[in-house]
């Protein structure tokens, strides 16, 4: 077996990618990801020895960046991952020197300097080295939750909001899973604690986004195109979008959002840009054809990158932040976080405007503040029986044919139900025209996957409005679609706040061992999906 990865829903054969990732991840990239994770566990071990004290914000931020780099479809660039490993080793040694702690664990003392030595080292430190499958399963569940948490913490940090508590927990958890003394019980407890800190990280990001860009509001987003040359921005980072809009203002170049960047249209701050033209395309995996017809440059701020099929498209792709792809130009921030996008803007001016693939508009912007403003209307609709049940259908989309389930499920739901969504899962049903109930749209989009936090607040608000003690007593069901590790932290956050009977699909994670899956079923009522008809009957009963 040359590599092993089973962190995402599309893992080969539902078991693990062993030769090359279904996502396109190569063997060296997979191994370098493994070594990077091992290296930051070593740093967490040193921090623990130092009484939980990291010595610099640079270290905190690079820890988050290292986790983020290893998220599915974020960084395929072996050279940049190699550089990150060397950077982390330098920071580790600096930390040891400054703190004066004595360390002996291999992760805290090992050295590598060449690609060859890195790949050799990686082969011996991958997570398969853990022999007990239940311990391995829980450690990976926590690791994937931490990756999602780090992505959200990094976005918040880019807006200037950081939390010692969140950073502190990441060090604590990484140190704990490096240890050989974990038990199933201690790891189950750490899993729930990861969910607790996932809620904190999402709250931090919500606060960062709304304090900087205002509260999302109901917005109609154009899905057609204009005649100007244009740039497509993908991923989740709003500070990159803000800088791109500032730099394209008055240049005659339009900016369109792609996939998870769609909810940026809901923020008041971005509405002032005349050249913020709309959303182009659908969920991440459709980029294979949609980037061809877009015709202009594309900027990836985070996952999900699909390896481009042609040199022509590849030459139009730029990456920034934690993302990377070999052969694509990478834009680096200066020490103040400023990025120069002039090369992308210049390229856009030489290329044709986007080809229209859709027309019309979609509506979104139902984050917690907006829903709170509509609370009386929503509560009245439930009391009068106009709304019988809510379905939280947040999460990710993906390539698997079995995800048609979500389109079928949404379209077959009775007309007196409302879907609450967040994340790119929405593209499975946000253009179906499901109508409204007394002016309340039947699909309420709160935003990106991290805005699942908003859905939690909305559930809490409904619970209070109906004077209930337990969120599980609401006419509310959870049918979550997952793909990558941000969905893992969303799931752990939901478990932490006590949500029961979540349906998770289209398949259960390969990294759950039979015993760990059993714990999740017995304690939280987690289950997979059936057919849309069977599941609707079950939920409505
Ligand atoms: Fe396979 Fe998913 Fe890992 Fe890619 S991220 S190598 S598809 S399991
Ligand atoms: Fe989508 Fe990649 Fe997860 Fe942010 S963009 S939800 S899959």
Coordinates of C-alpha atoms and ligand atoms in Angstrom, one line a residue:
X1 CA 0.0 0.0 0.0
X2 CA 1.7 3.2 -1.1
X3 CA -0.6 5.7 0.7
X4 CA -3.7 5.5 2.8
X5 CA -6.4 8.1 3.3
X6 CA -10.1 7.6 4.2
X7 CA -10.9 11.1 5.4
X8 CA -13.7 12.0 2.9
X9 CA -17.0 10.5 1.9
X10 CA -15.7 9.6 -1.6
X11 CA -12.9 7.4 -0.4
X12 CA -12.1 4.5 -2.8
X13 CA -14.5 1.6 -2.5
X14 CA -15.9 3.2 0.7
X15 CA -12.8 1.9 2.5
X16 CA -9.7 4.0 1.7
X17 CA -7.6 5.4 -1.1
X18 CA -4.4 3.4 -1.4
X19 CA -2.9 4.2 -4.7
X20 CA -4.1 7.6 -5.6
X21 CA -7.0 9.7 -4.2
X22 CA -10.4 9.7 -5.8
X23 CA -10.0 13.4 -5.3
X24 CA -6.7 13.4 -7.3
X25 CA -4.4 13.4 -4.3
X26 CA -1.1 11.8 -5.3
X27 CA 0.9 9.4 -3.1
X28 CA 3.6 12.0 -2.3
X29 CA 1.0 14.6 -1.4
X30 CA -0.8 12.1 0.9
X31 CA 2.4 11.2 2.6
X32 CA 3.4 14.8 3.1
X33 CA 0.0 15.5 4.6
X34 CA 0.5 12.7 7.0
X35 CA 3.9 14.0 8.0
X36 CA 2.6 17.5 8.4
X37 CA 0.0 16.3 10.8
X38 CA 2.6 14.2 12.8
X39 CA 4.8 17.3 13.0
X40 CA 2.1 19.5 14.4
X41 CA 1.3 16.8 16.9
X42 CA 4.9 17.0 18.0
X43 CA 4.5 20.8 18.4
X44 CA 1.4 20.3 20.5
X45 CA 3.3 17.9 22.7
X46 CA 6.0 20.6 23.3
X47 CA 3.3 23.1 24.1
X48 CA 1.8 20.7 26.6
X49 CA 5.2 20.2 28.2
X50 CA 5.4 24.0 28.4
X51 CA 2.3 24.2 30.5
X52 CA 0.0 24.7 27.5
X53 CA 1.8 27.8 26.5
X54 CA 2.6 28.4 22.8
X55 CA 5.1 31.2 22.4
X56 CA 3.8 33.1 19.5
X57 CA 0.7 34.0 17.4
X58 CA 2.7 33.0 14.4
X59 CA 2.8 29.5 15.7
X60 CA -0.9 29.4 16.5
X61 CA -1.7 30.6 13.0
X62 CA 0.7 28.2 11.3
X63 CA -0.8 25.3 13.3
X64 CA -4.3 26.2 11.9
X65 CA -2.8 26.6 8.4
X66 CA -1.1 23.2 8.6
X67 CA -4.4 21.5 9.5
X68 CA -6.3 23.5 6.8
X69 CA -3.8 22.5 4.1
X70 CA -4.6 18.8 4.7
X71 CA -8.4 19.2 4.2
X72 CA -9.8 17.4 1.2
X73 CA -9.4 19.3 -2.0
X74 CA -7.5 22.2 -0.4
X75 CA -3.9 21.7 -1.4
X76 CA -2.4 19.3 -4.0
X77 CA 0.9 21.1 -4.3
X78 CA 3.7 18.9 -3.0
X79 CA 6.2 21.7 -3.0
X80 CA 4.2 24.0 -0.8
X81 CA 3.4 21.2 1.7
X82 CA 7.1 20.3 1.9
X83 CA 7.8 24.0 2.6
X84 CA 5.2 24.0 5.3
X85 CA 6.7 20.9 7.0
X86 CA 10.1 22.6 7.1
X87 CA 8.5 25.8 8.4
X88 CA 6.8 23.9 11.2
X89 CA 10.0 22.1 12.1
X90 CA 11.7 25.4 12.5
X91 CA 8.9 26.8 14.6
X92 CA 9.0 23.6 16.7
X93 CA 12.7 23.9 17.4
X94 CA 12.4 27.6 18.1
X95 CA 9.6 26.8 20.6
X96 CA 11.8 24.2 22.3
X97 CA 14.7 26.6 22.5
X98 CA 12.6 29.5 23.9
X99 CA 10.7 27.4 26.4
X100 CA 13.7 25.5 27.5
X101 CA 11.5 22.3 28.0
X102 CA 13.1 18.9 27.7
X103 CA 11.5 16.7 25.1
X104 CA 12.1 13.1 24.0
X105 CA 9.1 12.1 21.8
X106 CA 10.1 11.3 18.2
X107 CA 7.5 13.8 16.9
X108 CA 9.2 16.6 18.8
X109 CA 12.8 15.7 17.9
X110 CA 12.8 14.1 14.5
X111 CA 14.5 15.9 11.6
X112 CA 14.2 15.7 7.8
X113 CA 15.7 17.9 5.1
X114 CA 15.1 16.3 1.7
X115 CA 11.9 15.1 0.0
X116 CA 13.3 11.6 0.2
X117 CA 13.8 11.7 3.9
X118 CA 10.3 13.2 4.3
X119 CA 8.6 10.4 2.4
X120 CA 10.6 7.8 4.3
X121 CA 9.6 9.4 7.6
X122 CA 6.0 9.7 6.5
X123 CA 5.8 6.0 5.8
X124 CA 6.5 5.2 9.5
X125 CA 4.3 7.8 11.1
X126 CA 1.0 7.5 9.3
X127 CA -2.1 6.9 11.5
X128 CA -2.2 3.2 10.5
X129 CA 0.7 2.8 12.9
X130 CA -2.1 2.8 15.6
X131 CA -3.0 -0.9 15.8
X132 CA -6.3 -0.8 17.8
X133 CA -9.0 0.0 15.2
X134 CA -11.3 1.7 17.6
X135 CA -8.6 3.9 19.1
X136 CA -7.5 4.7 15.5
X137 CA -11.0 5.5 14.4
X138 CA -11.7 7.9 17.3
X139 CA -8.3 9.6 16.9
X140 CA -9.0 10.1 13.2
X141 CA -12.6 11.4 14.0
X142 CA -11.0 14.0 16.3
X143 CA -8.3 14.9 13.8
X144 CA -10.8 15.5 11.1
X145 CA -12.9 17.6 13.4
X146 CA -9.8 19.6 14.3
X147 CA -9.1 20.2 10.6
X148 CA -12.6 21.6 10.1
X149 CA -12.3 23.7 13.3
X150 CA -8.9 25.1 12.1
X151 CA -10.4 26.2 8.8
X152 CA -13.0 28.2 10.6
X153 CA -10.5 29.6 13.1
X154 CA -8.3 30.7 10.2
X155 CA -11.1 32.6 8.5
X156 CA -11.9 34.3 11.8
X157 CA -8.2 35.1 12.3
X158 CA -8.0 36.7 8.8
X159 CA -10.7 39.1 10.0
X160 CA -8.7 39.8 13.2
X161 CA -10.7 37.6 15.6
X162 CA -8.7 35.0 17.5
X163 CA -9.4 32.8 20.5
X164 CA -6.8 31.5 22.9
X165 CA -9.4 29.0 24.0
X166 CA -9.8 27.5 20.6
X167 CA -6.1 27.5 19.8
X168 CA -5.4 26.1 23.3
X169 CA -7.9 23.2 22.7
X170 CA -6.3 22.4 19.3
X171 CA -2.9 21.9 21.0
X172 CA -4.5 20.0 23.9
X173 CA -6.3 17.6 21.5
X174 CA -3.4 17.0 19.2
X175 CA -1.2 16.2 22.1
X176 CA -3.7 13.8 23.5
X177 CA -4.1 11.9 20.3
X178 CA -0.3 11.6 19.9
X179 CA -0.2 9.7 23.2
X180 CA -0.3 5.9 23.4
X181 CA -2.3 6.1 26.7
X182 CA -5.7 6.9 25.2
X183 CA -8.6 4.7 26.0
X184 CA -11.9 4.5 24.1
X185 CA -13.6 6.3 26.9
X186 CA -11.1 9.1 27.0
X187 CA -11.3 9.5 23.3
X188 CA -15.1 9.6 23.2
X189 CA -15.0 12.4 25.8
X190 CA -12.4 14.2 23.7
X191 CA -14.7 13.8 20.6
X192 CA -17.5 15.6 22.4
X193 CA -15.1 18.2 23.6
X194 CA -14.0 18.7 20.0
X195 CA -17.7 19.4 19.2
X196 CA -17.8 21.9 22.1
X197 CA -14.9 23.8 20.7
X198 CA -16.3 23.5 17.2
X199 CA -19.3 25.5 18.4
X200 CA -16.9 28.1 19.9
X201 CA -14.9 28.3 16.6
X202 CA -18.1 28.7 14.6
X203 CA -19.4 31.3 17.0
X204 CA -16.0 33.2 16.7
X205 CA -16.3 33.1 12.9
X206 CA -19.9 34.2 12.9
X207 CA -18.9 37.1 15.1
X208 CA -16.0 38.0 12.9
X209 CA -18.1 37.9 9.7
X210 CA -21.0 39.8 11.0
X211 CA -19.0 42.4 12.9
X212 CA -17.0 43.1 9.8
X213 CA -19.6 42.6 7.0
X214 CA -22.9 43.1 8.7
X215 CA -25.7 40.5 9.3
X216 CA -26.7 38.5 6.3
X217 CA -30.1 39.6 5.0
X218 CA -32.6 38.2 2.5
X219 CA -31.1 38.6 -0.9
X220 CA -31.9 37.7 -4.5
X221 CA -28.7 36.6 -6.2
X222 CA -28.4 36.7 -10.0
X223 CA -27.4 33.4 -11.5
X224 CA -27.1 34.7 -15.1
X225 CA -24.2 36.6 -16.6
X226 CA -23.3 40.1 -17.8
X227 CA -21.2 41.1 -20.8
X228 CA -18.0 42.2 -19.0
X229 CA -14.9 40.2 -18.5
X230 CA -14.9 38.5 -15.1
X231 CA -13.2 36.7 -12.3
X232 CA -14.7 33.8 -10.4
X233 CA -14.0 33.5 -6.7
X234 CA -14.4 30.1 -5.0
X235 CA -14.0 28.8 -1.5
X236 CA -15.0 30.3 1.9
X237 CA -12.7 33.2 2.7
X238 CA -14.5 36.5 2.8
X239 CA -11.4 38.7 3.3
X240 CA -10.1 37.5 0.0
X241 CA -13.4 38.4 -1.6
X242 CA -13.3 41.9 0.0
X243 CA -9.8 42.6 -1.3
X244 CA -10.7 41.3 -4.8
X245 CA -13.8 43.5 -4.9
X246 CA -11.8 46.6 -3.8
X247 CA -9.2 45.9 -6.4
X248 CA -11.6 45.3 -9.3
X249 CA -13.8 48.3 -8.5
X250 CA -13.9 50.6 -11.5
X251 CA -11.8 48.3 -13.7
X252 CA -14.6 47.0 -15.9
X253 CA -14.0 43.5 -14.5
X254 CA -16.9 41.8 -12.8
X255 CA -16.7 39.3 -9.9
X256 CA -18.8 36.2 -9.6
X257 CA -19.0 33.9 -6.7
X258 CA -18.7 30.1 -7.1
X259 CA -20.0 27.3 -4.9
X260 CA -19.4 28.1 -1.1
X261 CA -18.8 31.8 -1.9
X262 CA -22.4 32.3 -2.9
X263 CA -23.5 33.4 0.6
X264 CA -21.2 36.4 0.4
X265 CA -24.0 38.1 -1.5
X266 CA -26.1 38.1 1.6
X267 CA -23.8 40.4 3.5
X268 CA -24.6 44.2 3.4
X269 CA -21.0 45.2 2.9
X270 CA -20.6 43.5 -0.4
X271 CA -23.7 44.9 -1.9
X272 CA -22.1 48.3 -2.4
X273 CA -19.9 46.9 -5.2
X274 CA -21.5 47.4 -8.6
X275 CA -19.2 44.8 -10.2
X276 CA -20.3 42.1 -7.8
X277 CA -22.3 40.4 -10.5
X278 CA -23.8 37.2 -9.2
X279 CA -23.1 33.5 -8.7
X280 CA -21.9 31.3 -11.5
X281 CA -22.4 27.6 -11.5
X282 CA -23.2 25.1 -8.8
X283 CA -21.4 22.9 -6.2
X284 CA -17.6 22.4 -6.4
X285 CA -17.6 19.2 -8.3
X286 CA -19.3 20.7 -11.3
X287 CA -16.3 23.0 -11.9
X288 CA -14.9 20.5 -14.4
X289 CA -17.4 21.8 -17.0
X290 CA -18.3 25.1 -15.5
X291 CA -14.8 26.5 -15.4
X292 CA -14.5 25.9 -19.1
X293 CA -17.6 27.9 -19.9
X294 CA -16.7 30.7 -17.4
X295 CA -13.7 31.6 -19.6
X296 CA -12.1 34.0 -17.2
X297 CA -9.7 33.6 -14.3
X298 CA -10.6 31.7 -11.1
X299 CA -9.4 32.3 -7.6
X300 CA -9.4 29.5 -5.1
X301 CA -9.4 30.9 -1.5
X302 CA -10.1 27.4 0.1
X303 CA -11.3 24.0 -0.9
X304 CA -12.7 22.5 -3.1
X305 CA -10.3 22.2 -6.0
X306 CA -10.8 19.5 -8.6
X307 CA -7.7 18.8 -10.6
X308 CA -8.2 20.7 -13.9
X309 CA -8.5 18.6 -17.0
X310 CA -6.9 21.0 -19.5
X311 CA -3.8 23.3 -19.5
X312 CA -6.1 26.1 -20.7
X313 CA -8.3 25.9 -17.5
X314 CA -5.2 25.4 -15.3
X315 CA -3.6 28.5 -16.7
X316 CA -6.6 30.5 -15.5
X317 CA -6.6 29.1 -11.9
X318 CA -4.9 31.0 -9.1
X319 CA -4.7 29.8 -5.5
X320 CA -4.2 31.7 -2.2
X321 CA -4.2 31.0 1.6
X322 CA -4.0 27.3 2.5
X323 CA -4.8 26.1 -1.1
X324 CA -2.4 25.1 -3.8
X325 CA -2.2 23.2 -7.0
X326 CA 1.0 22.4 -8.9
X327 CA 1.5 24.7 -11.8
X328 CA -1.1 27.2 -10.7
X329 CA 0.0 30.7 -9.6
X330 CA -0.3 31.2 -5.8
X331 CA -1.0 34.7 -4.4
X332 CA 0.7 35.3 -1.0
X333 CA -0.4 37.9 1.5
X334 CA 2.1 40.5 2.8
X335 CA 2.8 40.9 6.5
X336 CA -0.4 42.9 6.9
X337 CA -2.6 40.3 5.2
X338 CA -2.8 42.4 2.0
X339 CA -2.9 40.5 -1.3
X340 CA -2.1 41.8 -4.8
X341 CA -4.6 40.4 -7.3
X342 CA -3.5 42.7 -10.2
X343 CA -2.2 39.7 -12.2
X344 CA -5.6 38.1 -12.1
X345 CA -7.4 41.3 -13.0
X346 CA -4.9 41.9 -15.9
X347 CA -5.6 38.3 -17.2
X348 CA -9.4 38.8 -16.9
X349 CA -9.2 41.8 -19.2
X350 CA -7.7 39.7 -22.0
X351 CA -10.3 36.9 -21.8
X352 CA -13.9 36.7 -23.0
X353 CA -16.9 37.3 -20.7
X354 CA -18.6 34.2 -19.2
X355 CA -20.9 32.0 -21.3
X356 CA -24.4 31.9 -19.8
X357 CA -25.3 28.5 -18.4
X358 CA -28.3 29.6 -16.3
X359 CA -30.5 32.6 -15.9
X360 CA -32.8 34.1 -13.2
X361 CA -32.0 34.3 -9.5
X362 CA -32.1 32.4 -6.2
X363 CA -32.9 33.7 -2.7
X364 CA -30.8 33.3 0.4
X365 CA -29.6 35.1 3.5
X366 CA -31.6 33.3 6.3
X367 CA -28.9 33.4 8.9
X368 CA -29.8 33.7 12.6
X369 CA -30.3 37.5 12.7
X370 CA -32.6 37.5 9.7
X371 CA -34.6 34.5 10.9
X372 CA -34.9 36.2 14.4
X373 CA -36.5 39.2 12.6
X374 CA -39.1 36.8 11.1
X375 CA -39.5 34.8 14.3
X376 CA -43.1 35.8 15.0
X377 CA -44.2 34.9 11.4
X378 CA -42.4 31.5 11.6
X379 CA -43.9 30.7 15.1
X380 CA -47.4 31.7 13.9
X381 CA -47.0 29.5 10.8
X382 CA -46.1 26.5 13.0
X383 CA -48.9 27.2 15.5
X384 CA -51.4 27.5 12.7
X385 CA -50.2 24.2 11.2
X386 CA -49.1 26.0 8.0
X387 CA -45.5 24.7 8.7
X388 CA -45.6 21.1 9.9
X389 CA -41.9 20.3 10.1
X390 CA -38.4 21.7 9.5
X391 CA -35.6 19.7 8.0
X392 CA -32.0 20.7 8.5
X393 CA -30.3 19.6 5.4
X394 CA -26.9 21.3 5.8
X395 CA -23.5 19.9 4.7
X396 CA -21.6 19.2 1.6
X397 CA -22.3 18.1 -2.0
X398 CA -20.3 15.6 -3.9
X399 CA -20.0 13.6 -7.1
X400 CA -21.6 10.4 -6.1
X401 CA -24.7 9.4 -8.0
X402 CA -26.4 8.4 -4.7
X403 CA -26.6 12.1 -3.8
X404 CA -29.6 12.3 -6.1
X405 CA -31.3 11.1 -2.9
X406 CA -31.1 14.7 -1.6
X407 CA -32.8 16.2 -4.7
X408 CA -35.5 13.5 -4.5
X409 CA -35.9 14.0 -0.8
X410 CA -36.3 17.7 -1.0
X411 CA -38.7 17.6 -4.0
X412 CA -40.9 14.8 -2.4
X413 CA -41.2 16.5 1.0
X414 CA -44.8 17.6 1.8
X415 CA -45.6 21.2 0.9
X416 CA -46.0 22.1 4.6
X417 CA -42.3 21.6 5.4
X418 CA -39.4 23.9 5.3
X419 CA -35.7 23.1 4.6
X420 CA -33.0 24.9 6.6
X421 CA -29.7 24.6 4.8
X422 CA -26.1 25.7 4.9
X423 CA -23.0 24.5 3.0
X424 CA -22.7 23.4 -0.6
X425 CA -25.3 20.6 0.0
X426 CA -27.9 23.2 -1.0
X427 CA -27.1 23.0 -4.7
X428 CA -28.9 19.7 -4.7
X429 CA -32.3 21.5 -4.2
X430 CA -31.9 25.3 -4.2
X431 CA -33.0 25.7 -7.8
X432 CA -36.0 23.4 -7.7
X433 CA -38.5 26.2 -7.1
X434 CA -40.1 24.7 -4.0
X435 CA -42.2 27.8 -3.4
X436 CA -43.1 29.4 -0.1
X437 CA -45.4 29.1 2.8
X438 CA -47.2 32.4 3.4
X439 CA -44.1 34.3 2.2
X440 CA -41.6 32.1 4.0
X441 CA -39.5 30.3 1.3
X442 CA -39.4 26.5 1.7
X443 CA -35.6 26.5 1.3
X444 CA -34.0 28.8 3.8
X445 CA -30.2 29.2 3.1
X446 CA -28.3 30.4 6.1
X447 CA -24.9 30.5 4.2
X448 CA -21.7 28.5 4.1
X449 CA -21.0 25.3 6.0
X450 CA -19.7 27.2 9.0
X451 CA -23.1 29.0 9.1
X452 CA -24.6 25.7 10.3
X453 CA -23.9 27.6 13.6
X454 CA -26.8 29.9 12.5
X455 CA -29.0 26.8 12.1
X456 CA -28.2 25.8 15.7
X457 CA -29.1 29.3 16.9
X458 CA -32.4 29.1 14.9
X459 CA -33.2 25.7 16.5
X460 CA -32.5 27.2 20.0
X461 CA -34.7 30.2 19.1
X462 CA -37.6 27.9 18.1
X463 CA -37.1 25.8 21.2
X464 CA -37.5 29.0 23.4
X465 CA -40.4 30.3 21.3
X466 CA -42.3 27.0 22.0
X467 CA -41.2 26.9 25.6
X468 CA -39.5 23.5 25.2
X469 CA -36.7 22.2 27.3
X470 CA -35.2 19.9 24.7
X471 CA -34.3 20.8 21.1
X472 CA -35.2 17.2 20.1
X473 CA -38.8 17.9 21.0
X474 CA -39.1 20.4 18.1
X475 CA -40.8 19.5 14.8
X476 CA -37.3 19.5 13.4
X477 CA -35.3 16.7 11.8
X478 CA -31.6 16.5 10.7
X479 CA -30.7 15.0 7.4
X480 CA -27.1 15.9 6.9
X481 CA -25.0 15.3 3.8
X482 CA -21.2 15.1 4.4
X483 CA -18.1 15.1 2.2
X484 CA -15.1 16.6 3.9
X485 CA -13.8 17.5 7.3
X486 CA -15.7 20.7 7.9
X487 CA -18.8 18.6 7.9
X488 CA -17.2 16.5 10.5
X489 CA -16.8 19.5 12.9
X490 CA -20.4 20.5 12.1
X491 CA -21.6 17.0 13.1
X492 CA -19.5 17.0 16.3
X493 CA -20.9 20.4 17.2
X494 CA -24.5 19.1 16.7
X495 CA -23.7 16.1 18.9
X496 CA -22.2 18.3 21.6
X497 CA -25.3 20.5 21.8
X498 CA -27.4 17.3 22.2
X499 CA -29.1 16.9 18.9
X500 CA -30.2 13.3 18.5
X501 CA -31.2 11.0 15.6
X502 CA -29.2 12.7 12.9
X503 CA -29.4 11.0 9.6
X504 CA -26.0 11.1 7.9
X505 CA -25.4 10.3 4.2
X506 CA -25.0 9.4 1.5
X507 CA -22.7 6.9 3.2
X508 CA -21.4 6.7 6.8
X509 CA -17.7 7.6 7.2
X510 CA -15.2 4.8 6.4
X511 CA -13.1 5.9 9.4
X512 CA -15.8 4.8 11.8
X513 CA -14.9 1.3 13.1
X514 CA -17.9 -1.0 13.8
X515 CA -17.6 -0.4 17.5
X516 CA -17.3 3.4 17.2
X517 CA -20.3 3.5 14.8
X518 CA -22.2 1.5 17.5
X519 CA -21.4 4.1 20.1
X520 CA -22.7 6.8 17.8
X521 CA -25.9 4.8 17.1
X522 CA -26.6 3.8 20.7
X523 CA -25.8 7.2 22.3
X524 CA -26.9 9.7 19.7
X525 CA -29.2 7.7 17.4
X526 CA -27.1 8.5 14.3
X527 CA -28.2 6.5 11.3
X528 CA -27.6 6.4 7.6
X529 CA -30.2 7.1 4.9
X530 CA -32.7 4.9 3.2
X531 CA -34.9 5.8 0.2
X532 CA -36.3 9.3 0.0
X533 CA -39.9 7.9 0.4
X534 CA -39.0 5.7 3.4
X535 CA -37.1 8.4 5.1
X536 CA -39.8 11.0 4.6
X537 CA -42.4 8.6 6.1
X538 CA -40.1 8.0 9.0
X539 CA -39.4 11.7 9.7
X540 CA -43.0 12.8 9.3
X541 CA -44.3 10.1 11.6
Ligands
LIG1 FE1 -9.3 9.6 -1.0 FE2 -10.9 11.5 0.1 FE3 -8.4 11.1 1.0 FE4 -8.8 12.2 -1.4 S1 -9.4 13.0 0.6 S2 -7.3 10.6 -0.9 S3 -10.6 11.0 -2.1 S4 -10.1 9.6 1.1
LIG2 FE1 -18.6 22.2 0.1 FE2 -16.1 21.5 -0.5 FE3 -17.9 20.8 2.2 FE4 -18.2 24.3 2.9 S1 -17.0 23.4 -0.8 S2 -19.2 22.5 2.3 S3 -17.6 20.2 0.2

